[in-house]
Amino acid sequence: MTEAMFRVLVVEDDRDIRELLRTLLEAHDYRVVLAESAARALIEARSHQPDAIIVDLGLPDRDGQSVIREIRRFSAVPILVLSARRMETE
C-alpha cells in the first residue's frame, strides 16, 4: 500500500490548524477528511473508514477522549492525539 492510498481523518476545531494539517498531509499524497467537532468526527470515521485519525482533545461538543472511546467501539484504526494540554496525564 502506498502513501497515496492512505486516508487520514483530522478532527480539530481550530480552522487554521485543521487547514494546516490538511495542507501538510496532502503535500505527501494522503487523502484527508476533516471534522471540526466530535459529532462530525464520528460520522466521518464511520463513513470514510480512515487508515489513521488525528484527534484534538479539546473539541467544542465533546472531549476528544470520549471520541476515541466511541471510535474504539467499531474500529481499531491508529489514533494520534493532538493536544495543547501540558500534562501527560490529561
Backbone as ProteinMPNN parsed JSONL, in Angstrom:
{"seq_chain_A": "MTEAMFRVLVVEDDRDIRELLRTLLEAHDYRVVLAESAARALIEARSHQPDAIIVDLGLPDRDGQSVIREIRRFSAVPILVLSARRMETE", "coords_chain_A": {"N_chain_A": [[0.848, -1.178, 0.0], [0.656, 2.172, -0.896], [1.564, 5.543, 0.134], [-0.286, 7.311, -1.051], [-2.621, 5.969, -0.976], [-3.541, 6.072, 1.579], [-5.941, 7.207, 3.887], [-6.633, 9.884, 5.961], [-8.251, 10.979, 8.815], [-8.815, 14.089, 10.142], [-9.445, 15.547, 13.124], [-10.259, 18.416, 14.414], [-10.969, 21.451, 15.954], [-10.039, 24.027, 15.57], [-9.831, 26.104, 12.898], [-7.558, 27.056, 11.455], [-5.471, 25.338, 12.253], [-6.561, 22.912, 11.442], [-6.662, 23.269, 8.643], [-3.944, 23.636, 8.119], [-2.917, 21.107, 8.79], [-4.261, 19.634, 6.848], [-3.094, 20.664, 4.48], [-0.369, 19.948, 4.852], [-0.529, 17.114, 5.001], [-1.763, 16.456, 2.534], [0.236, 17.336, 0.843], [1.947, 15.28, 0.98], [0.671, 13.332, -0.328], [-1.479, 12.116, 1.018], [-4.881, 11.22, 1.487], [-7.312, 13.335, 2.761], [-9.722, 13.765, 5.27], [-11.846, 15.974, 6.881], [-12.942, 17.046, 10.133], [-14.695, 19.109, 12.32], [-15.797, 18.85, 14.768], [-16.794, 16.654, 17.49], [-19.123, 15.194, 16.951], [-19.235, 15.314, 14.129], [-16.845, 14.02, 13.586], [-17.324, 11.354, 14.359], [-19.259, 10.606, 12.508], [-17.787, 10.888, 10.108], [-15.706, 9.066, 10.582], [-17.043, 6.636, 10.581], [-18.223, 6.611, 8.012], [-16.115, 7.051, 6.153], [-14.069, 5.349, 6.899], [-11.22, 5.709, 7.787], [-7.604, 5.283, 7.476], [-6.015, 6.205, 9.442], [-6.338, 8.358, 12.284], [-6.278, 11.681, 13.435], [-6.707, 13.286, 16.392], [-7.892, 16.047, 18.146], [-7.919, 16.855, 21.566], [-9.426, 18.83, 22.765], [-12.379, 19.553, 21.953], [-15.333, 21.287, 20.734], [-17.885, 20.176, 21.305], [-17.672, 17.723, 22.624], [-15.368, 15.919, 24.683], [-12.212, 14.989, 23.368], [-11.216, 12.519, 24.2], [-13.498, 11.014, 24.73], [-14.442, 10.751, 22.173], [-12.484, 9.127, 21.068], [-12.885, 6.8, 22.609], [-15.448, 6.107, 21.689], [-14.956, 5.626, 18.942], [-13.32, 3.43, 19.194], [-15.155, 1.468, 19.725], [-16.027, 0.539, 17.291], [-13.843, 0.378, 15.612], [-10.358, -0.362, 15.079], [-8.535, 1.443, 14.246], [-5.453, 3.255, 13.91], [-4.806, 5.914, 16.161], [-3.809, 9.202, 16.587], [-3.118, 11.504, 19.055], [-3.681, 14.92, 19.268], [-2.838, 17.722, 20.984], [-2.984, 20.65, 23.033], [-2.656, 20.523, 25.655], [-0.855, 20.49, 28.714], [-0.025, 18.625, 30.635], [0.893, 15.256, 30.768], [-0.812, 13.366, 31.901], [-3.293, 14.442, 31.442]], "CA_chain_A": [[0.0, 0.0, 0.0], [1.45, 3.391, -0.962], [1.035, 6.677, 0.896], [-1.421, 7.911, -1.743], [-3.817, 5.198, -0.682], [-3.921, 6.28, 2.958], [-6.931, 8.248, 4.189], [-6.462, 10.359, 7.326], [-9.297, 11.848, 9.349], [-8.295, 15.111, 11.046], [-10.511, 16.056, 13.992], [-9.669, 19.616, 15.013], [-11.943, 22.54, 15.884], [-9.386, 25.265, 15.128], [-9.797, 26.085, 11.435], [-6.2, 27.242, 10.952], [-4.71, 24.099, 12.482], [-7.171, 21.899, 10.564], [-6.224, 23.515, 7.265], [-2.5, 23.385, 8.06], [-2.742, 19.656, 8.74], [-4.703, 19.189, 5.52], [-2.07, 21.048, 3.515], [0.826, 19.122, 5.06], [-0.811, 15.718, 4.65], [-1.984, 16.358, 1.092], [1.53, 17.528, 0.18], [2.591, 13.962, 0.985], [-0.253, 12.459, -1.058], [-2.512, 11.471, 1.826], [-6.25, 11.694, 1.321], [-7.661, 13.93, 4.048], [-11.116, 14.04, 5.61], [-11.814, 16.909, 8.006], [-14.078, 17.155, 11.04], [-14.483, 20.213, 13.258], [-16.474, 18.541, 16.025], [-16.882, 15.23, 17.832], [-20.253, 14.601, 16.219], [-18.826, 15.149, 12.732], [-15.766, 13.023, 13.565], [-17.911, 10.018, 14.424], [-19.897, 10.374, 11.2], [-16.738, 10.708, 9.099], [-14.967, 7.838, 10.876], [-17.864, 5.505, 10.139], [-18.495, 6.627, 6.569], [-14.895, 7.029, 5.336], [-13.175, 4.302, 7.383], [-9.836, 6.156, 7.548], [-6.478, 4.431, 7.847], [-5.468, 6.808, 10.66], [-7.104, 9.512, 12.748], [-5.617, 12.649, 14.303], [-7.793, 13.834, 17.208], [-7.651, 17.076, 19.146], [-8.67, 16.517, 22.777], [-10.312, 19.933, 23.139], [-13.395, 19.801, 20.929], [-16.405, 22.119, 21.289], [-19.106, 19.47, 21.702], [-17.318, 16.586, 23.474], [-13.938, 15.74, 24.893], [-11.602, 14.094, 22.398], [-11.075, 11.177, 24.759], [-14.766, 10.29, 24.542], [-14.492, 10.431, 20.742], [-11.61, 7.964, 20.894], [-13.586, 5.633, 23.176], [-16.548, 5.748, 20.787], [-14.363, 5.042, 17.736], [-12.815, 2.103, 19.562], [-16.282, 0.52, 19.73], [-16.247, -0.019, 15.962], [-12.636, 0.391, 14.788], [-9.037, -0.438, 15.712], [-7.705, 2.36, 13.474], [-4.473, 4.005, 14.707], [-5.24, 7.269, 16.512], [-2.782, 10.097, 17.101], [-3.733, 12.586, 19.816], [-3.111, 16.248, 19.071], [-3.376, 18.498, 22.091], [-2.179, 21.724, 23.605], [-2.603, 20.304, 27.104], [0.539, 20.462, 29.164], [0.26, 17.473, 31.481], [0.703, 13.972, 30.087], [-1.958, 12.694, 32.495], [-4.507, 15.0, 30.848]], "C_chain_A": [[0.893, 1.241, 0.0], [0.802, 4.49, -0.134], [-0.234, 7.232, 0.278], [-2.719, 7.186, -1.432], [-4.325, 5.439, 0.743], [-4.896, 7.439, 3.105], [-6.784, 8.594, 5.669], [-7.63, 11.272, 7.689], [-8.646, 12.788, 10.354], [-9.472, 15.698, 11.812], [-9.928, 17.202, 14.806], [-10.659, 20.764, 14.863], [-11.332, 23.861, 15.422], [-9.169, 25.199, 13.617], [-8.38, 26.19, 10.878], [-5.359, 25.971, 11.109], [-5.237, 22.99, 11.572], [-6.678, 22.05, 9.132], [-4.716, 23.3, 7.1], [-2.235, 21.887, 7.965], [-3.166, 19.1, 7.384], [-3.621, 19.463, 4.482], [-0.829, 20.157, 3.624], [0.597, 17.674, 4.64], [-1.013, 15.546, 3.147], [-0.695, 16.552, 0.305], [2.309, 16.221, 0.102], [1.643, 12.883, 0.452], [-1.222, 11.65, -0.192], [-3.873, 12.037, 1.42], [-6.704, 12.167, 2.688], [-9.164, 14.166, 4.135], [-11.068, 14.905, 6.862], [-13.095, 16.857, 8.83], [-13.75, 18.223, 12.07], [-15.119, 19.968, 14.623], [-16.466, 17.032, 16.267], [-17.985, 14.545, 17.035], [-19.871, 14.338, 14.767], [-17.741, 14.077, 12.612], [-16.322, 11.608, 13.55], [-18.605, 9.649, 13.116], [-18.84, 10.059, 10.154], [-15.959, 9.414, 9.33], [-15.746, 6.611, 10.4], [-17.997, 5.468, 8.617], [-17.243, 6.504, 5.702], [-13.919, 5.93, 5.722], [-11.703, 4.65, 7.126], [-8.807, 5.137, 8.008], [-5.796, 4.93, 9.117], [-6.331, 8.022, 11.005], [-6.213, 10.367, 13.637], [-6.736, 13.359, 15.061], [-7.275, 14.877, 18.184], [-8.474, 16.708, 20.381], [-9.668, 17.596, 23.175], [-11.287, 20.281, 22.026], [-14.579, 20.55, 21.54], [-17.611, 21.349, 21.834], [-18.879, 18.261, 22.605], [-15.819, 16.563, 23.649], [-13.401, 14.743, 23.875], [-11.423, 12.673, 22.9], [-12.356, 10.37, 24.605], [-14.96, 9.924, 23.072], [-13.658, 9.177, 20.476], [-12.293, 6.706, 21.428], [-14.714, 5.167, 22.261], [-16.021, 5.091, 19.513], [-13.868, 3.632, 18.027], [-13.93, 1.049, 19.613], [-16.482, -0.145, 18.367], [-14.995, -0.073, 15.095], [-11.369, 0.292, 15.639], [-8.043, 0.465, 14.983], [-6.68, 3.05, 14.389], [-4.949, 5.443, 14.93], [-4.073, 8.024, 17.128], [-3.489, 11.25, 17.807], [-2.949, 13.869, 19.592], [-3.7, 17.133, 20.159], [-2.411, 19.575, 22.535], [-2.112, 21.59, 25.124], [-1.158, 20.073, 27.514], [0.909, 19.216, 29.95], [-0.034, 16.18, 30.726], [-0.524, 13.246, 30.618], [-3.278, 13.23, 31.952], [-4.806, 14.324, 29.518]], "O_chain_A": [[1.8, 1.341, 0.826], [-0.362, 4.385, 0.254], [-1.166, 7.589, 0.998], [-3.801, 7.745, -1.611], [-5.442, 5.038, 1.069], [-4.706, 8.509, 2.526], [-6.807, 7.71, 6.526], [-7.951, 12.212, 6.963], [-8.003, 12.342, 11.305], [-10.384, 16.276, 11.22], [-9.193, 16.982, 15.769], [-11.14, 21.024, 13.76], [-12.052, 24.729, 14.929], [-8.425, 24.354, 13.12], [-8.037, 25.485, 9.929], [-4.627, 25.585, 10.198], [-4.46, 22.224, 11.001], [-6.319, 21.065, 8.487], [-4.268, 22.833, 6.053], [-1.421, 21.448, 7.152], [-2.515, 18.21, 6.837], [-3.276, 18.582, 3.694], [-0.308, 19.674, 2.619], [1.453, 17.077, 3.986], [-0.496, 14.6, 2.553], [-0.544, 15.995, -0.782], [3.207, 16.066, -0.725], [1.794, 11.696, 0.741], [-1.727, 10.616, -0.627], [-3.982, 13.207, 1.053], [-6.5, 11.467, 3.68], [-9.789, 14.69, 3.213], [-10.33, 14.601, 7.8], [-14.186, 16.651, 8.298], [-12.653, 18.24, 12.628], [-14.988, 20.791, 15.529], [-16.171, 16.244, 15.369], [-17.795, 13.448, 16.511], [-20.151, 13.265, 14.234], [-17.723, 13.315, 11.645], [-15.836, 10.758, 12.805], [-18.537, 8.501, 12.675], [-18.967, 9.092, 9.404], [-15.592, 8.736, 8.369], [-15.161, 5.663, 9.877], [-17.893, 4.402, 8.01], [-17.301, 5.914, 4.623], [-13.021, 5.61, 4.943], [-11.025, 3.977, 6.35], [-9.094, 4.253, 8.815], [-5.087, 4.179, 9.787], [-6.964, 8.626, 10.138], [-5.484, 9.851, 14.484], [-7.615, 13.965, 14.448], [-6.343, 14.626, 18.948], [-9.623, 16.288, 20.245], [-10.654, 17.306, 23.852], [-11.044, 21.202, 21.246], [-14.804, 20.457, 22.747], [-18.288, 21.834, 22.74], [-19.807, 17.819, 23.283], [-15.084, 17.133, 22.842], [-14.068, 13.758, 23.558], [-11.472, 11.726, 22.116], [-12.301, 9.162, 24.372], [-15.574, 8.904, 22.761], [-14.082, 8.281, 19.746], [-12.28, 5.665, 20.771], [-14.913, 3.966, 22.081], [-16.587, 4.098, 19.054], [-13.991, 2.742, 17.185], [-13.646, -0.147, 19.548], [-17.031, -1.243, 18.28], [-15.065, -0.524, 13.952], [-11.315, 0.792, 16.762], [-6.833, 0.267, 15.096], [-7.007, 3.392, 15.526], [-5.431, 6.1, 14.007], [-3.432, 7.55, 18.066], [-4.358, 11.898, 17.225], [-1.724, 13.901, 19.71], [-4.918, 17.281, 20.25], [-1.193, 19.433, 22.429], [-1.564, 22.461, 25.8], [-0.353, 19.531, 26.755], [2.067, 18.798, 29.923], [-1.095, 16.038, 30.118], [-1.213, 12.571, 29.853], [-4.288, 12.528, 32.002], [-5.793, 14.659, 28.863]]}, "name": "protein", "num_of_chains": 1, "seq": "MTEAMFRVLVVEDDRDIRELLRTLLEAHDYRVVLAESAARALIEARSHQPDAIIVDLGLPDRDGQSVIREIRRFSAVPILVLSARRMETE"}
